[in-house]
């Protein structure tokens, strides 16, 4: 396998006959509704094949229930415990567990505990991960990430979510 790494840059291109190498600190990192997301591989970098995200989910963190109509998600709990919703069922996944949630399912993950959890997840096909980069906030060193208030979920954010295959079901 070959690696396509531009000199001094984290802007990596997908190479059909090669690979993509992303050093551990080079993912596009943002705060998104109280969580910290690092997009380690984007659909753009992988020719649309997948998006790979590392997430730090603090106590109380995680997205609201949502649906992806064209995208499957696979989750690997790297550290901690997270409660998952899949359709109308909830369950707890712990360190080392893997969860696959197919497209079209209402789902979410949530940290009900007192310690942060670390999660790696994959979108297939890639592309939906762009919402974290486009809609997230720049992390501030030494500052605790906070969940967004309802005012943040405005028309612009709903359009961004829809553009990236994410729909919030009616409450």
PDB file of C-alpha atoms in Angstrom:
ATOM      1  CA  UNK A   1       0.000   0.000   0.000  1.00  0.00           C
ATOM      2  CA  UNK A   2       1.200   3.503  -0.710  1.00  0.00           C
ATOM      3  CA  UNK A   3       0.365   6.579   1.290  1.00  0.00           C
ATOM      4  CA  UNK A   4      -0.518   9.962  -0.117  1.00  0.00           C
ATOM      5  CA  UNK A   5       0.760  12.540   2.375  1.00  0.00           C
ATOM      6  CA  UNK A   6       1.377  16.070   1.112  1.00  0.00           C
ATOM      7  CA  UNK A   7       4.504  17.578   2.699  1.00  0.00           C
ATOM      8  CA  UNK A   8       3.571  19.518   5.864  1.00  0.00           C
ATOM      9  CA  UNK A   9      -0.175  19.291   5.273  1.00  0.00           C
ATOM     10  CA  UNK A  10      -3.143  17.460   6.734  1.00  0.00           C
ATOM     11  CA  UNK A  11      -5.101  18.076   3.504  1.00  0.00           C
ATOM     12  CA  UNK A  12      -4.967  14.545   2.156  1.00  0.00           C
ATOM     13  CA  UNK A  13      -6.202  13.426  -1.251  1.00  0.00           C
ATOM     14  CA  UNK A  14      -7.785  10.112  -2.037  1.00  0.00           C
ATOM     15  CA  UNK A  15      -5.575   8.012  -4.308  1.00  0.00           C
ATOM     16  CA  UNK A  16      -7.325   5.203  -6.173  1.00  0.00           C
ATOM     17  CA  UNK A  17      -4.229   2.987  -6.129  1.00  0.00           C
ATOM     18  CA  UNK A  18      -2.869   4.144  -2.802  1.00  0.00           C
ATOM     19  CA  UNK A  19      -3.963   4.863   0.696  1.00  0.00           C
ATOM     20  CA  UNK A  20      -4.561   7.782   2.980  1.00  0.00           C
ATOM     21  CA  UNK A  21      -2.524   8.352   6.125  1.00  0.00           C
ATOM     22  CA  UNK A  22      -3.845  10.717   8.791  1.00  0.00           C
ATOM     23  CA  UNK A  23      -1.614  11.285  11.834  1.00  0.00           C
ATOM     24  CA  UNK A  24      -3.569  11.099  15.107  1.00  0.00           C
ATOM     25  CA  UNK A  25      -3.634  14.864  15.676  1.00  0.00           C
ATOM     26  CA  UNK A  26      -4.524  15.844  12.096  1.00  0.00           C
ATOM     27  CA  UNK A  27      -8.257  15.123  12.047  1.00  0.00           C
ATOM     28  CA  UNK A  28     -10.546  18.136  11.659  1.00  0.00           C
ATOM     29  CA  UNK A  29     -11.628  18.598  15.296  1.00  0.00           C
ATOM     30  CA  UNK A  30     -14.758  20.481  16.378  1.00  0.00           C
ATOM     31  CA  UNK A  31     -17.163  20.844  19.237  1.00  0.00           C
ATOM     32  CA  UNK A  32     -20.624  19.755  18.221  1.00  0.00           C
ATOM     33  CA  UNK A  33     -23.499  20.017  20.693  1.00  0.00           C
ATOM     34  CA  UNK A  34     -21.402  19.228  23.757  1.00  0.00           C
ATOM     35  CA  UNK A  35     -19.214  16.504  22.224  1.00  0.00           C
ATOM     36  CA  UNK A  36     -15.723  16.647  20.720  1.00  0.00           C
ATOM     37  CA  UNK A  37     -15.463  15.152  17.213  1.00  0.00           C
ATOM     38  CA  UNK A  38     -12.312  14.522  15.176  1.00  0.00           C
ATOM     39  CA  UNK A  39     -13.022  13.627  11.551  1.00  0.00           C
ATOM     40  CA  UNK A  40     -10.106  11.316  10.824  1.00  0.00           C
ATOM     41  CA  UNK A  41     -11.225  10.284   7.325  1.00  0.00           C
ATOM     42  CA  UNK A  42     -13.823  12.030   5.216  1.00  0.00           C
ATOM     43  CA  UNK A  43     -15.860  10.824   2.280  1.00  0.00           C
ATOM     44  CA  UNK A  44     -13.892  13.292   0.183  1.00  0.00           C
ATOM     45  CA  UNK A  45     -10.610  11.613   1.170  1.00  0.00           C
ATOM     46  CA  UNK A  46     -11.916   8.078   0.541  1.00  0.00           C
ATOM     47  CA  UNK A  47     -13.707   8.575  -2.755  1.00  0.00           C
ATOM     48  CA  UNK A  48     -17.043   8.512  -0.918  1.00  0.00           C
ATOM     49  CA  UNK A  49     -16.450   5.066   0.581  1.00  0.00           C
ATOM     50  CA  UNK A  50     -16.520   6.001   4.275  1.00  0.00           C
ATOM     51  CA  UNK A  51     -16.111   8.644   6.941  1.00  0.00           C
ATOM     52  CA  UNK A  52     -14.288   7.814  10.192  1.00  0.00           C
ATOM     53  CA  UNK A  53     -14.805   9.887  13.328  1.00  0.00           C
ATOM     54  CA  UNK A  54     -13.351   9.745  16.818  1.00  0.00           C
ATOM     55  CA  UNK A  55     -15.671  11.198  19.464  1.00  0.00           C
ATOM     56  CA  UNK A  56     -15.192  12.136  23.084  1.00  0.00           C
ATOM     57  CA  UNK A  57     -18.614  12.039  24.726  1.00  0.00           C
ATOM     58  CA  UNK A  58     -18.758  13.688  28.166  1.00  0.00           C
ATOM     59  CA  UNK A  59     -21.336  12.724  30.805  1.00  0.00           C
ATOM     60  CA  UNK A  60     -24.754  13.713  29.483  1.00  0.00           C
ATOM     61  CA  UNK A  61     -23.379  13.996  25.936  1.00  0.00           C
ATOM     62  CA  UNK A  62     -24.452  12.480  22.660  1.00  0.00           C
ATOM     63  CA  UNK A  63     -26.718  13.531  19.804  1.00  0.00           C
ATOM     64  CA  UNK A  64     -30.508  13.605  19.907  1.00  0.00           C
ATOM     65  CA  UNK A  65     -32.364  10.796  18.150  1.00  0.00           C
ATOM     66  CA  UNK A  66     -31.890  11.118  14.398  1.00  0.00           C
ATOM     67  CA  UNK A  67     -32.160   9.211  11.112  1.00  0.00           C
ATOM     68  CA  UNK A  68     -29.795   8.761   8.160  1.00  0.00           C
ATOM     69  CA  UNK A  69     -31.742   7.673   5.053  1.00  0.00           C
ATOM     70  CA  UNK A  70     -28.691   6.859   2.892  1.00  0.00           C
ATOM     71  CA  UNK A  71     -25.969   6.112   5.456  1.00  0.00           C
ATOM     72  CA  UNK A  72     -25.184   3.194   7.773  1.00  0.00           C
ATOM     73  CA  UNK A  73     -23.213   3.756  10.987  1.00  0.00           C
ATOM     74  CA  UNK A  74     -20.871   1.377  12.769  1.00  0.00           C
ATOM     75  CA  UNK A  75     -19.689   2.277  16.275  1.00  0.00           C
ATOM     76  CA  UNK A  76     -16.746   0.952  18.301  1.00  0.00           C
ATOM     77  CA  UNK A  77     -16.722   1.914  21.978  1.00  0.00           C
ATOM     78  CA  UNK A  78     -13.027   2.551  22.640  1.00  0.00           C
ATOM     79  CA  UNK A  79     -13.464   3.503  26.293  1.00  0.00           C
ATOM     80  CA  UNK A  80     -16.374   3.780  28.708  1.00  0.00           C
ATOM     81  CA  UNK A  81     -20.061   3.018  28.368  1.00  0.00           C
ATOM     82  CA  UNK A  82     -22.726   4.503  26.139  1.00  0.00           C
ATOM     83  CA  UNK A  83     -26.439   3.933  25.928  1.00  0.00           C
ATOM     84  CA  UNK A  84     -27.641   3.360  22.373  1.00  0.00           C
ATOM     85  CA  UNK A  85     -31.113   3.747  20.911  1.00  0.00           C
ATOM     86  CA  UNK A  86     -31.952   1.672  17.837  1.00  0.00           C
ATOM     87  CA  UNK A  87     -35.550   2.059  16.757  1.00  0.00           C
ATOM     88  CA  UNK A  88     -37.518   1.625  19.986  1.00  0.00           C
ATOM     89  CA  UNK A  89     -34.853  -0.409  21.838  1.00  0.00           C
ATOM     90  CA  UNK A  90     -32.134   0.922  24.143  1.00  0.00           C
ATOM     91  CA  UNK A  91     -29.058  -0.964  25.322  1.00  0.00           C
ATOM     92  CA  UNK A  92     -25.683  -0.238  26.890  1.00  0.00           C
ATOM     93  CA  UNK A  93     -22.449  -0.813  24.980  1.00  0.00           C
ATOM     94  CA  UNK A  94     -19.124  -0.932  26.851  1.00  0.00           C
ATOM     95  CA  UNK A  95     -15.415  -0.768  26.028  1.00  0.00           C
ATOM     96  CA  UNK A  96     -14.637  -3.065  23.108  1.00  0.00           C
ATOM     97  CA  UNK A  97     -18.251  -3.440  21.953  1.00  0.00           C
ATOM     98  CA  UNK A  98     -19.315  -2.814  18.357  1.00  0.00           C
ATOM     99  CA  UNK A  99     -22.731  -1.537  17.270  1.00  0.00           C
ATOM    100  CA  UNK A 100     -24.035  -1.467  13.678  1.00  0.00           C
ATOM    101  CA  UNK A 101     -27.047   0.754  12.954  1.00  0.00           C
ATOM    102  CA  UNK A 102     -28.444   0.517   9.421  1.00  0.00           C
ATOM    103  CA  UNK A 103     -29.799   3.459   7.475  1.00  0.00           C
ATOM    104  CA  UNK A 104     -33.423   4.387   8.013  1.00  0.00           C
ATOM    105  CA  UNK A 105     -33.349   3.636  11.776  1.00  0.00           C
ATOM    106  CA  UNK A 106     -34.015   6.222  14.456  1.00  0.00           C
ATOM    107  CA  UNK A 107     -30.918   6.041  16.630  1.00  0.00           C
ATOM    108  CA  UNK A 108     -28.627   7.891  19.011  1.00  0.00           C
ATOM    109  CA  UNK A 109     -25.933   7.356  21.610  1.00  0.00           C
ATOM    110  CA  UNK A 110     -25.886   8.957  25.047  1.00  0.00           C
ATOM    111  CA  UNK A 111     -23.469   8.965  27.966  1.00  0.00           C
ATOM    112  CA  UNK A 112     -25.578   8.507  31.128  1.00  0.00           C
ATOM    113  CA  UNK A 113     -22.499   7.950  33.313  1.00  0.00           C
ATOM    114  CA  UNK A 114     -20.126  10.143  35.300  1.00  0.00           C
ATOM    115  CA  UNK A 115     -16.994   9.586  33.154  1.00  0.00           C
ATOM    116  CA  UNK A 116     -16.299  10.561  29.542  1.00  0.00           C
ATOM    117  CA  UNK A 117     -16.553   7.864  26.875  1.00  0.00           C
ATOM    118  CA  UNK A 118     -14.544   7.555  23.672  1.00  0.00           C
ATOM    119  CA  UNK A 119     -16.179   6.267  20.535  1.00  0.00           C
ATOM    120  CA  UNK A 120     -14.982   5.605  16.998  1.00  0.00           C
ATOM    121  CA  UNK A 121     -17.634   5.482  14.325  1.00  0.00           C
ATOM    122  CA  UNK A 122     -17.802   4.939  10.600  1.00  0.00           C
ATOM    123  CA  UNK A 123     -20.308   6.298   8.111  1.00  0.00           C
ATOM    124  CA  UNK A 124     -20.813   4.143   5.017  1.00  0.00           C
ATOM    125  CA  UNK A 125     -20.906   5.607   2.489  1.00  0.00           C
ATOM    126  CA  UNK A 126     -18.892   8.610   3.637  1.00  0.00           C
ATOM    127  CA  UNK A 127     -20.080  12.184   3.537  1.00  0.00           C
ATOM    128  CA  UNK A 128     -22.345  12.713   6.549  1.00  0.00           C
ATOM    129  CA  UNK A 129     -19.283  13.519   8.697  1.00  0.00           C
ATOM    130  CA  UNK A 130     -19.024  16.884   6.902  1.00  0.00           C
ATOM    131  CA  UNK A 131     -21.751  18.232   9.227  1.00  0.00           C
ATOM    132  CA  UNK A 132     -19.297  18.200  12.157  1.00  0.00           C
ATOM    133  CA  UNK A 133     -16.755  20.257  10.234  1.00  0.00           C
ATOM    134  CA  UNK A 134     -19.261  22.649   8.647  1.00  0.00           C
ATOM    135  CA  UNK A 135     -21.521  23.120  11.669  1.00  0.00           C
ATOM    136  CA  UNK A 136     -19.219  22.623  14.642  1.00  0.00           C
ATOM    137  CA  UNK A 137     -17.385  25.140  16.772  1.00  0.00           C
ATOM    138  CA  UNK A 138     -13.634  25.623  17.072  1.00  0.00           C
ATOM    139  CA  UNK A 139     -12.451  23.927  20.302  1.00  0.00           C
ATOM    140  CA  UNK A 140     -10.980  26.318  22.879  1.00  0.00           C
ATOM    141  CA  UNK A 141      -7.999  25.022  24.886  1.00  0.00           C
ATOM    142  CA  UNK A 142      -8.714  24.854  28.614  1.00  0.00           C
ATOM    143  CA  UNK A 143     -12.464  25.364  28.140  1.00  0.00           C
ATOM    144  CA  UNK A 144     -15.157  22.743  28.791  1.00  0.00           C
ATOM    145  CA  UNK A 145     -17.327  21.960  25.771  1.00  0.00           C
ATOM    146  CA  UNK A 146     -20.989  22.755  26.488  1.00  0.00           C
ATOM    147  CA  UNK A 147     -24.165  21.382  24.898  1.00  0.00           C
ATOM    148  CA  UNK A 148     -26.043  23.728  22.617  1.00  0.00           C
ATOM    149  CA  UNK A 149     -29.267  25.397  23.637  1.00  0.00           C
ATOM    150  CA  UNK A 150     -32.422  25.074  21.517  1.00  0.00           C
ATOM    151  CA  UNK A 151     -31.630  28.396  19.804  1.00  0.00           C
ATOM    152  CA  UNK A 152     -28.684  26.726  18.020  1.00  0.00           C
ATOM    153  CA  UNK A 153     -30.991  24.333  16.155  1.00  0.00           C
ATOM    154  CA  UNK A 154     -32.161  27.005  13.737  1.00  0.00           C
ATOM    155  CA  UNK A 155     -33.124  26.845  10.057  1.00  0.00           C
ATOM    156  CA  UNK A 156     -29.461  26.981   8.977  1.00  0.00           C
ATOM    157  CA  UNK A 157     -28.533  24.020  11.209  1.00  0.00           C
ATOM    158  CA  UNK A 158     -31.548  21.987  10.070  1.00  0.00           C
ATOM    159  CA  UNK A 159     -30.540  22.627   6.434  1.00  0.00           C
ATOM    160  CA  UNK A 160     -26.949  21.582   7.203  1.00  0.00           C
ATOM    161  CA  UNK A 161     -28.159  18.379   8.869  1.00  0.00           C
ATOM    162  CA  UNK A 162     -30.442  17.564   5.912  1.00  0.00           C
ATOM    163  CA  UNK A 163     -27.619  18.272   3.440  1.00  0.00           C
ATOM    164  CA  UNK A 164     -25.528  15.700   5.343  1.00  0.00           C
ATOM    165  CA  UNK A 165     -28.189  12.958   5.462  1.00  0.00           C
ATOM    166  CA  UNK A 166     -29.301  13.642   9.048  1.00  0.00           C
ATOM    167  CA  UNK A 167     -32.929  14.225   9.934  1.00  0.00           C
ATOM    168  CA  UNK A 168     -34.396  14.840  13.395  1.00  0.00           C
ATOM    169  CA  UNK A 169     -37.646  12.862  13.741  1.00  0.00           C
ATOM    170  CA  UNK A 170     -40.791  14.673  14.940  1.00  0.00           C
ATOM    171  CA  UNK A 171     -40.906  14.858  18.733  1.00  0.00           C
TER     172      UNK A 171
END
